[in-house]
PDB file of C-alpha atoms in Angstrom:
ATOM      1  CA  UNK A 275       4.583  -5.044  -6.709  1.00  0.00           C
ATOM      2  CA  UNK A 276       7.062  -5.408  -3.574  1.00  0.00           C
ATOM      3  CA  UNK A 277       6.803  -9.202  -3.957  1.00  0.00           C
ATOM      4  CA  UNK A 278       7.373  -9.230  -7.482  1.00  0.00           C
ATOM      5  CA  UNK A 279      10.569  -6.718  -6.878  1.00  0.00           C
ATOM      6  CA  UNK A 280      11.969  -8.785  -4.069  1.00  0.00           C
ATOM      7  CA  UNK A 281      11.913 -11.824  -6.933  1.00  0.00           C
ATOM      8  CA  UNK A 282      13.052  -9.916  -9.507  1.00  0.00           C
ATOM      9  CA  UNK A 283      16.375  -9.276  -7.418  1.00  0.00           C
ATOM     10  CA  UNK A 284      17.206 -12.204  -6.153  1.00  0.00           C
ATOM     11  CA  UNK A 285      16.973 -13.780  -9.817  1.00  0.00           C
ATOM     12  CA  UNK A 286      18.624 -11.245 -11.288  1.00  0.00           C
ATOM     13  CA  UNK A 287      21.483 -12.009  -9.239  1.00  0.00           C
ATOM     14  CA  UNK A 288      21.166 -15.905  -9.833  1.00  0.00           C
ATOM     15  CA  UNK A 289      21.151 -15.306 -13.425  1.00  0.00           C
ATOM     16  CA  UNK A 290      23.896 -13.146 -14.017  1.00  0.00           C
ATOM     17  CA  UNK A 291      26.425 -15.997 -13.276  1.00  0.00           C
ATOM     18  CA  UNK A 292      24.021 -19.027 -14.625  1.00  0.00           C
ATOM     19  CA  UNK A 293      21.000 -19.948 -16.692  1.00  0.00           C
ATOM     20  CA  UNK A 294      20.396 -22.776 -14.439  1.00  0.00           C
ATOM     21  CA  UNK A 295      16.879 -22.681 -12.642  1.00  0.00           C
ATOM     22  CA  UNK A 296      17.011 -21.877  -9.096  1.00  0.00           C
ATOM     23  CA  UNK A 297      14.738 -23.790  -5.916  1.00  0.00           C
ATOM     24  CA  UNK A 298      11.891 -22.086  -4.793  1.00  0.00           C
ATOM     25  CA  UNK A 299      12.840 -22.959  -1.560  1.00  0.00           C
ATOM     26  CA  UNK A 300      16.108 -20.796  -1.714  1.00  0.00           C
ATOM     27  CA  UNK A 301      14.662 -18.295  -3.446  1.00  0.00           C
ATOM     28  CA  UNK A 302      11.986 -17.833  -0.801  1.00  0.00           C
ATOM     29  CA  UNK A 303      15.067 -18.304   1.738  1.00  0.00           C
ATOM     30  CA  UNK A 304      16.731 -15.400   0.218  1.00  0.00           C
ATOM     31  CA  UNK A 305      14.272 -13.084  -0.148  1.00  0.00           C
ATOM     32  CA  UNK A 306      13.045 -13.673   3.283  1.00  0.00           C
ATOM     33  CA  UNK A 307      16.530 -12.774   4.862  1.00  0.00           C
ATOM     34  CA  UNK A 308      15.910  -9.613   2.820  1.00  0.00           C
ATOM     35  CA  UNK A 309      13.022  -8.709   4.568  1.00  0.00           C
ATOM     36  CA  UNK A 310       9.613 -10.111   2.155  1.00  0.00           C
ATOM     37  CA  UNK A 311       8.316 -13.054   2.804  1.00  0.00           C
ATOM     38  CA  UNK A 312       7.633 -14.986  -0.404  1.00  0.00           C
ATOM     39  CA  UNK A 313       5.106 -18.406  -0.997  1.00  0.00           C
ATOM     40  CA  UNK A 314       4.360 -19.995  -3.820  1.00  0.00           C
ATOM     41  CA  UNK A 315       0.942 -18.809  -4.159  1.00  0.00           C
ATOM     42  CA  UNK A 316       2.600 -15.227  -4.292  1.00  0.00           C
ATOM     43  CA  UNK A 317       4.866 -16.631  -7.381  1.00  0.00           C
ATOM     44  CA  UNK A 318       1.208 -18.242  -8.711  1.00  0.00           C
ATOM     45  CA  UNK A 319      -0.320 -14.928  -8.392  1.00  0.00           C
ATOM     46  CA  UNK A 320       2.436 -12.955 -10.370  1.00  0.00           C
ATOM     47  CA  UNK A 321       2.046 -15.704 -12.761  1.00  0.00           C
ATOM     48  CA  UNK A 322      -1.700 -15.070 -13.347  1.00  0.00           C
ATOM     49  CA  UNK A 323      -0.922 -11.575 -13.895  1.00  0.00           C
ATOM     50  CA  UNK A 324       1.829 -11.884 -16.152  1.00  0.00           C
ATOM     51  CA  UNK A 325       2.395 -16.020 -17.051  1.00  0.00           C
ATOM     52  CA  UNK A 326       5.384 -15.344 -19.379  1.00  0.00           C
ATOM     53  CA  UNK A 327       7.461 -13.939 -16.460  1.00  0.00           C
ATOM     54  CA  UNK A 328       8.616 -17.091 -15.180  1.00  0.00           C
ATOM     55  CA  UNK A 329       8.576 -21.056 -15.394  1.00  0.00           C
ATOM     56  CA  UNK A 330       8.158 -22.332 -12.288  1.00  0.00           C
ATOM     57  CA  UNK A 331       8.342 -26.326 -12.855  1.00  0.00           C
ATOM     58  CA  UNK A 332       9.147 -29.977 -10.910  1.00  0.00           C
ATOM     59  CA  UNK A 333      12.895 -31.192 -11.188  1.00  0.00           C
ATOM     60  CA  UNK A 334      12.183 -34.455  -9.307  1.00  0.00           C
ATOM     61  CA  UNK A 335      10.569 -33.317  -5.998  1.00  0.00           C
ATOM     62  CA  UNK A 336      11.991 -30.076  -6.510  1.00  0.00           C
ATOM     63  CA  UNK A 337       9.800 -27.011  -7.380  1.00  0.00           C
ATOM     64  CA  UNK A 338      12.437 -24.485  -9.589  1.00  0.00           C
ATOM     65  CA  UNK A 339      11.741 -21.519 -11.225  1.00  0.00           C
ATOM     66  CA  UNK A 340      13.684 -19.389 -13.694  1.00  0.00           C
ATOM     67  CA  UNK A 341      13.049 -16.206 -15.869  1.00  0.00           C
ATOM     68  CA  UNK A 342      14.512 -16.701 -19.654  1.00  0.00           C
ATOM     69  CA  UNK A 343      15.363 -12.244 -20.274  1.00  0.00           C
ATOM     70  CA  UNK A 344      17.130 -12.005 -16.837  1.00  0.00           C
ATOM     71  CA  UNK A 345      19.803 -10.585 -15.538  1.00  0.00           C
ATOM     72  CA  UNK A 346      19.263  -8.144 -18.941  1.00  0.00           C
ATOM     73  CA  UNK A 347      15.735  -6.446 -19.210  1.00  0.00           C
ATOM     74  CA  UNK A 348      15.297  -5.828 -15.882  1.00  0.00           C
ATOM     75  CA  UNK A 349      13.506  -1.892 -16.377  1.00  0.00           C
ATOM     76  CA  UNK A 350      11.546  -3.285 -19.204  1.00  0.00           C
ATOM     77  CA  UNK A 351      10.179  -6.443 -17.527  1.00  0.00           C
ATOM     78  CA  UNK A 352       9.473  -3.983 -14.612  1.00  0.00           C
ATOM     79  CA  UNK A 353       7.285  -1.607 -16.636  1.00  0.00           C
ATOM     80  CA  UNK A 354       5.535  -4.880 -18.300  1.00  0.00           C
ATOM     81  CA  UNK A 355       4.529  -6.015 -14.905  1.00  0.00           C
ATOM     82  CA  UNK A 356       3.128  -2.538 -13.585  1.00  0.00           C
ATOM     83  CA  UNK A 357       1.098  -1.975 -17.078  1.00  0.00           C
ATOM     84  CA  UNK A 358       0.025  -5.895 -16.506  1.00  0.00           C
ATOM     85  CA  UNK A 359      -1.330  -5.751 -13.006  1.00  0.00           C
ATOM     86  CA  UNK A 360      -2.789  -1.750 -13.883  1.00  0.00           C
ATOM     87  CA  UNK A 361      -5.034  -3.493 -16.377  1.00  0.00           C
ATOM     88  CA  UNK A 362      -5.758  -6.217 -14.299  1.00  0.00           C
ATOM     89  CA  UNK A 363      -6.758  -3.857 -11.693  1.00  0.00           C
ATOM     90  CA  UNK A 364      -8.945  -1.654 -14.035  1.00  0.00           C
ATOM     91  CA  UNK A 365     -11.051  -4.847 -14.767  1.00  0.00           C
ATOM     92  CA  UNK A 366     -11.677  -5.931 -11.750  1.00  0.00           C
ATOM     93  CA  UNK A 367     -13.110  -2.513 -11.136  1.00  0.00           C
ATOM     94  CA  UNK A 368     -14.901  -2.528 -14.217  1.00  0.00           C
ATOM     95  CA  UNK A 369     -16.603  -5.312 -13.986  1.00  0.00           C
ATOM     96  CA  UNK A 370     -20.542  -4.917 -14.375  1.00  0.00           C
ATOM     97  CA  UNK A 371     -22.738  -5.032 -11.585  1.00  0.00           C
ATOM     98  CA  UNK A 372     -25.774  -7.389 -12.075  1.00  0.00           C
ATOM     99  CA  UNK A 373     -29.060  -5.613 -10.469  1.00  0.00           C
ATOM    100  CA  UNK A 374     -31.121  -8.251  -8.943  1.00  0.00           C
ATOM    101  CA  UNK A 375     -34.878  -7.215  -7.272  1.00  0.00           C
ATOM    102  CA  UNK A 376     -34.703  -7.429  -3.348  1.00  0.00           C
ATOM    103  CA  UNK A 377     -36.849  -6.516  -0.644  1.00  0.00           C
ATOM    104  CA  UNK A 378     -35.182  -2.788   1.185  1.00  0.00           C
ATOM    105  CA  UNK A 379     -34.393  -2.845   4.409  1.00  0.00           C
ATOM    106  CA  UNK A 380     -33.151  -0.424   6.475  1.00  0.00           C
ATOM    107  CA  UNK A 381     -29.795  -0.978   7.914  1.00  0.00           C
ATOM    108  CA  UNK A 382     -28.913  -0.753  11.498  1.00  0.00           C
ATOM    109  CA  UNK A 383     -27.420   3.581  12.142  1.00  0.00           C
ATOM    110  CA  UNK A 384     -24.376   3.145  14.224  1.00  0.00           C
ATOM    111  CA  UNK A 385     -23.977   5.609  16.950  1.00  0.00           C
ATOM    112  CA  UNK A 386     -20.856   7.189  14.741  1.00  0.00           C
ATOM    113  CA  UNK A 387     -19.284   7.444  11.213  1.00  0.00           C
ATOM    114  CA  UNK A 388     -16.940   4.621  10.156  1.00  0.00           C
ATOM    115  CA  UNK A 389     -14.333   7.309   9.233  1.00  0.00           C
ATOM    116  CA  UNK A 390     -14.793   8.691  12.844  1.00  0.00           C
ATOM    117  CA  UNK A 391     -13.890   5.122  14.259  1.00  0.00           C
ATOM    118  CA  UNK A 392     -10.901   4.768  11.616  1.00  0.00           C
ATOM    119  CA  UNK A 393      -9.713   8.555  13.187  1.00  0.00           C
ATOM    120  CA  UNK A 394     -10.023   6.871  16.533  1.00  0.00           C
ATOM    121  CA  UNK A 395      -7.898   3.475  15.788  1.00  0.00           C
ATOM    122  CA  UNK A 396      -5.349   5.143  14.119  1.00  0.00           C
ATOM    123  CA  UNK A 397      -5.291   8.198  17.005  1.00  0.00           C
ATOM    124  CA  UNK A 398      -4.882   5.281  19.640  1.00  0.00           C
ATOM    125  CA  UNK A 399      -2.933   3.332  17.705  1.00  0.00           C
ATOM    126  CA  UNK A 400      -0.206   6.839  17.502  1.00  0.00           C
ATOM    127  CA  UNK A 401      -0.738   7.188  21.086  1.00  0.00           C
ATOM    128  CA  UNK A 402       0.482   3.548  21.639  1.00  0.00           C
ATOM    129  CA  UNK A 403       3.832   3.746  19.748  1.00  0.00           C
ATOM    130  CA  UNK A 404       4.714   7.355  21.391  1.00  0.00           C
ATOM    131  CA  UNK A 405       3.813   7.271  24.745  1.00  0.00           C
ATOM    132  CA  UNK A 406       7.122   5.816  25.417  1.00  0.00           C
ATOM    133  CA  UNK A 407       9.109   8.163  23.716  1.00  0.00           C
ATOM    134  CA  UNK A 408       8.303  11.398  25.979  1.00  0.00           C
ATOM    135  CA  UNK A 409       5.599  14.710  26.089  1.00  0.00           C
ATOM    136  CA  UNK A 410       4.911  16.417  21.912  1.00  0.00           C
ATOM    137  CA  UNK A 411       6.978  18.935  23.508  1.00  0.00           C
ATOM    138  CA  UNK A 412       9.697  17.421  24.788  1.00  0.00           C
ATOM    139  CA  UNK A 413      10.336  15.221  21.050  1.00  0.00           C
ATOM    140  CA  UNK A 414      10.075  18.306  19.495  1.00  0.00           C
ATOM    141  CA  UNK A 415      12.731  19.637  21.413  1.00  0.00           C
ATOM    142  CA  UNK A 416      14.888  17.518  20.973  1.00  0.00           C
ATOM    143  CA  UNK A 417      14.296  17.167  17.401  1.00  0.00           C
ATOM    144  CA  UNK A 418      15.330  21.017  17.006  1.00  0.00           C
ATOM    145  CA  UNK A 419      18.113  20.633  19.278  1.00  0.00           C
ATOM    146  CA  UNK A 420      19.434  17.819  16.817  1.00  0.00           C
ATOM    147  CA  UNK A 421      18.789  19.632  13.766  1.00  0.00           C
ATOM    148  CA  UNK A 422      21.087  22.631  15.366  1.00  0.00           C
ATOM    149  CA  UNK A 423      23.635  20.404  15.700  1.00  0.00           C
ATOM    150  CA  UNK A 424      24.331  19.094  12.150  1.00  0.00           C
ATOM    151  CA  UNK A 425      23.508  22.278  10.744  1.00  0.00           C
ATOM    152  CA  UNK A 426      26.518  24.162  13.225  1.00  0.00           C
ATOM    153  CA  UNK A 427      28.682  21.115  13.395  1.00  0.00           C
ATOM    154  CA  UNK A 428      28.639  18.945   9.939  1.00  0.00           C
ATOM    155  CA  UNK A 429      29.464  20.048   6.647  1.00  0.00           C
ATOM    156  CA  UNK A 430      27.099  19.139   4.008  1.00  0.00           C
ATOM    157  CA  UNK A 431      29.577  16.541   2.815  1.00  0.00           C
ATOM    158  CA  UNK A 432      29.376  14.905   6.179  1.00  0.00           C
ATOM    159  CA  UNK A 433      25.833  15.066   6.419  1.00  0.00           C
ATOM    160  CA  UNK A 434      25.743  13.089   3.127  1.00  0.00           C
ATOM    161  CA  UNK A 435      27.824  10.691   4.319  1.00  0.00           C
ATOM    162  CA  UNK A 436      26.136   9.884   7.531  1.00  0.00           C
ATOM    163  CA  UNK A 437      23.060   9.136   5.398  1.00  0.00           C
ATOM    164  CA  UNK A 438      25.394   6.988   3.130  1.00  0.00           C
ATOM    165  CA  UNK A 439      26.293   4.749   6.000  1.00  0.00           C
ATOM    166  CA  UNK A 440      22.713   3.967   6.958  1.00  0.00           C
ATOM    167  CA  UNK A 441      22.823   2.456   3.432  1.00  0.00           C
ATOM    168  CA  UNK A 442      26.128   0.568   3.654  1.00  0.00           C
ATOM    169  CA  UNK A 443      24.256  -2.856   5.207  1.00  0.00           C
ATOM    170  CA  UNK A 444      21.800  -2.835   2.445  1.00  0.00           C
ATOM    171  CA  UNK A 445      24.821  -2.745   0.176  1.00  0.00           C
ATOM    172  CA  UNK A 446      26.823  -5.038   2.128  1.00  0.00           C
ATOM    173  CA  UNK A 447      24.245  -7.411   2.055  1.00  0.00           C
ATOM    174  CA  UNK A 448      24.145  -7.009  -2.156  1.00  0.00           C
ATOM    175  CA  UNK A 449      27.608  -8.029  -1.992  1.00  0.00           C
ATOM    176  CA  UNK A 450      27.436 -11.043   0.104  1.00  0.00           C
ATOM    177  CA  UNK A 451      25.443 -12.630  -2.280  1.00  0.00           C
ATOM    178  CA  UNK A 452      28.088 -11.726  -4.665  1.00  0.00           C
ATOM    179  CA  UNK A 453      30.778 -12.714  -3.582  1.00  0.00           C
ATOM    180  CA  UNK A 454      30.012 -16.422  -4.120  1.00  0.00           C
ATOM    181  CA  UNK A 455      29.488 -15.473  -7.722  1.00  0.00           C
ATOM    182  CA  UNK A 456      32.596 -13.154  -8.501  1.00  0.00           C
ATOM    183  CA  UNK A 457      36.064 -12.106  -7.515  1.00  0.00           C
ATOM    184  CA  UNK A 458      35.755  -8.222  -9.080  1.00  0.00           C
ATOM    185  CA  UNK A 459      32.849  -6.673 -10.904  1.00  0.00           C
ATOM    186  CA  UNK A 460      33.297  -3.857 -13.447  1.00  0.00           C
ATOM    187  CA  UNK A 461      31.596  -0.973 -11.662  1.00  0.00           C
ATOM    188  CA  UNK A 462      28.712   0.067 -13.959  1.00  0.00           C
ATOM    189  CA  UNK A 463      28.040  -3.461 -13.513  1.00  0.00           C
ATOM    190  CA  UNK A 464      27.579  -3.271  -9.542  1.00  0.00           C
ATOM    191  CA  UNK A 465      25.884  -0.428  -9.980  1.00  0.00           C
ATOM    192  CA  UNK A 466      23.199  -1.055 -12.160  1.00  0.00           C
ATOM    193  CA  UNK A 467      23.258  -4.411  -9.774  1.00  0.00           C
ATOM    194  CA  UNK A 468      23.375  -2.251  -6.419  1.00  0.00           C
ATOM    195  CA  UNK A 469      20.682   0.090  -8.042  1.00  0.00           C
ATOM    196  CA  UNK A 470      17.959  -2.374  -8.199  1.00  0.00           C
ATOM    197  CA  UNK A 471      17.826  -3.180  -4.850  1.00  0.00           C
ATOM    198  CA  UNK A 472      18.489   0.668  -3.696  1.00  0.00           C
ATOM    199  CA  UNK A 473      16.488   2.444  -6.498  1.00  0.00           C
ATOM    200  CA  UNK A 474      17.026   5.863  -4.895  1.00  0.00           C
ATOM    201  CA  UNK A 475      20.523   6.337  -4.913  1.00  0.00           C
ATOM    202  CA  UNK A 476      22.364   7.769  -7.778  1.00  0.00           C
ATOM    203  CA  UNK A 477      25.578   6.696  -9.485  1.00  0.00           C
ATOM    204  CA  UNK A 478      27.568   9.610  -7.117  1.00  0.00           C
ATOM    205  CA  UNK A 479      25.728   8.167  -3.993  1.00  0.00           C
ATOM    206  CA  UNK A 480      26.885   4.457  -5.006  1.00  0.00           C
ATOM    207  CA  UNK A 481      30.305   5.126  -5.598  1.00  0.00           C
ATOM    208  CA  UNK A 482      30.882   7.206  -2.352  1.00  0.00           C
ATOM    209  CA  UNK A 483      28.970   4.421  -0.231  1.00  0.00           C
ATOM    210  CA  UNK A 484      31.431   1.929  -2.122  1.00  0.00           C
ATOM    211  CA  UNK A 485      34.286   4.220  -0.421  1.00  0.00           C
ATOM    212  CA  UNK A 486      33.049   4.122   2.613  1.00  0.00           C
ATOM    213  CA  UNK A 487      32.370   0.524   3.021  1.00  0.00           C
ATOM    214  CA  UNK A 488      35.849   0.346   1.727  1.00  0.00           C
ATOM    215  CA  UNK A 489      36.988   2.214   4.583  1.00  0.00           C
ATOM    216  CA  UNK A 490      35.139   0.310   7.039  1.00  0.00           C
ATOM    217  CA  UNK A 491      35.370  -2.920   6.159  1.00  0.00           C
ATOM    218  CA  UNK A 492      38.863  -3.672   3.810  1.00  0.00           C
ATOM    219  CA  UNK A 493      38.241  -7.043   4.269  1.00  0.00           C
ATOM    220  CA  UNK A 494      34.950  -7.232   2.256  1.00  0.00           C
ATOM    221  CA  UNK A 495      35.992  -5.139  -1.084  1.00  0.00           C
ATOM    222  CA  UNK A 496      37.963  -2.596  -2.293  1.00  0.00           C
ATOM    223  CA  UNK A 497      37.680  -0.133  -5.416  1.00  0.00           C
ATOM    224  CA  UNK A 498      40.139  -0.658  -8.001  1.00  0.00           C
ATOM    225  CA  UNK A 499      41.175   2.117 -11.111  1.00  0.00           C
ATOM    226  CA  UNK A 500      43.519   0.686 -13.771  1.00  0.00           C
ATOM    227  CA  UNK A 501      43.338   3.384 -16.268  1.00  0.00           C
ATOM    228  CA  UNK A 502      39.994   4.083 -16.962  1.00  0.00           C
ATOM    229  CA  UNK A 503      38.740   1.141 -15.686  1.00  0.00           C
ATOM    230  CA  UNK A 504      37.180   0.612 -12.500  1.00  0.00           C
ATOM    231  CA  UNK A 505      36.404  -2.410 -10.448  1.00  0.00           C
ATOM    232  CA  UNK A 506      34.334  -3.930  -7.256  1.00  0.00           C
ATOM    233  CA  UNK A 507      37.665  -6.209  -5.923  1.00  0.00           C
ATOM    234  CA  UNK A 508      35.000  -8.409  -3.713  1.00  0.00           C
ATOM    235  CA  UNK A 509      38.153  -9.742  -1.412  1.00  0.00           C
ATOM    236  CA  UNK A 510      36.115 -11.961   0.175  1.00  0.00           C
ATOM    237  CA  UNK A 511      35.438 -14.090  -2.728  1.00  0.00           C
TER     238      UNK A 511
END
């Protein structure tokens, strides 16, 4: 499903400026710098779960693909693609099991459970990533000594904020890619753009982090109200 989501974005941004096909190259490009790594055979095995959600084809000795419903429909085509790859799923599982006659023989016992030696990997594999990072004791420490100080010395509205700015490169990064499409976006727009990529912030969380990118980088974009419009100025553009 993260494959198919990382897709899903990066078309959905190609498409809202043209219907033109995009290289699979880029688009594997893109969504790489985004952090999934995409192949064809992941696009061919989207495609057997769902073959109408994209034409993948050869322009030359170019390999393009394009979806005919984006940059509208993206919810919809979502939901299609979960119910799609449920079903396929459930099949798979379903799938009779042919009883054949065999001689029985009696399997070797290992000297302890399989879920004991999973509890041991992933108990080693814990004690590898923290044994760097100081005693149980002193982490916890310090994590209660850090929670004491945002509760005594940050308002809730600053709290928010600092949790907005670890979500300002994500954002930035949205608006990169849009900036060599557009020169302002109506806001609903960016958000319902913004929103697909960062699916857990709401409209108020948005619009703040818009602010404060605003505030911290001028020379990127700027929020515009004429009337009761509002737009995404992207400056750089």
């Amino acid at each position: 499903m993260n494959k198919f989501l990382a897709i899903e974005n990066i078309l959905h941004f190609h498409h809202t400026t043209t219907r033109q096909p995009l290289n699979v190259s880029t688009l594997c490009s893109r969504t790489f710098r985004n952090g999934t790594a995409i192949t064809v055979k992941d696009i061919e095995q989207i495609l057997q779960v769902w073959p109408e959600a994209y034409k993948m084809y050869m322009i030359g000795n170019s390999r393009v693909i394009e979806a005919e419903d984006l940059p509208v429909n993206v919810k919809i085509r979502r939901e299609i693609y979960q119910k799609k790859f449920n079903e396929k799923e459930n099949t798979v599982y379903q799938r009779p099991v042919t009883m054949h006659k065999s001689k029985c023989t009696t399997g070797r016992v290992t000297k302890r459970p399989i879920l004991m030696g999973r509890m041991a990997w992933q108990f080693n594999e814990v004690n590898k990533n923290t044994e760097k990072k100081g005693t149980l004791l002193e982490r916890i420490r310090a994590k209660e000594a850090s929670l004491k100080y945002v509760d005594k010395s940050m308002t809730k509205q600053q709290v928010q904020d600092t949790f907005l700015k670890s979500q300002i490169p994500k954002i930035q990064r949205v608006l990169n890619e849009l900036t060599m499409k557009s020169t302002s976006i109506e806001l609903p727009k960016i958000m319902d753009i913004i929103r697909t990529n960062l699916f857990k912030l709401s409209d108020e969380e948005i619009y703040r982090s818009l602010q404060l990118l605003e505030q911290a980088n001028p020379s990127l974009c700027k929020v515009v109200t004429v009337g009761n419009e509002t737009h995404v100025k992207l400056v750089s553009a």
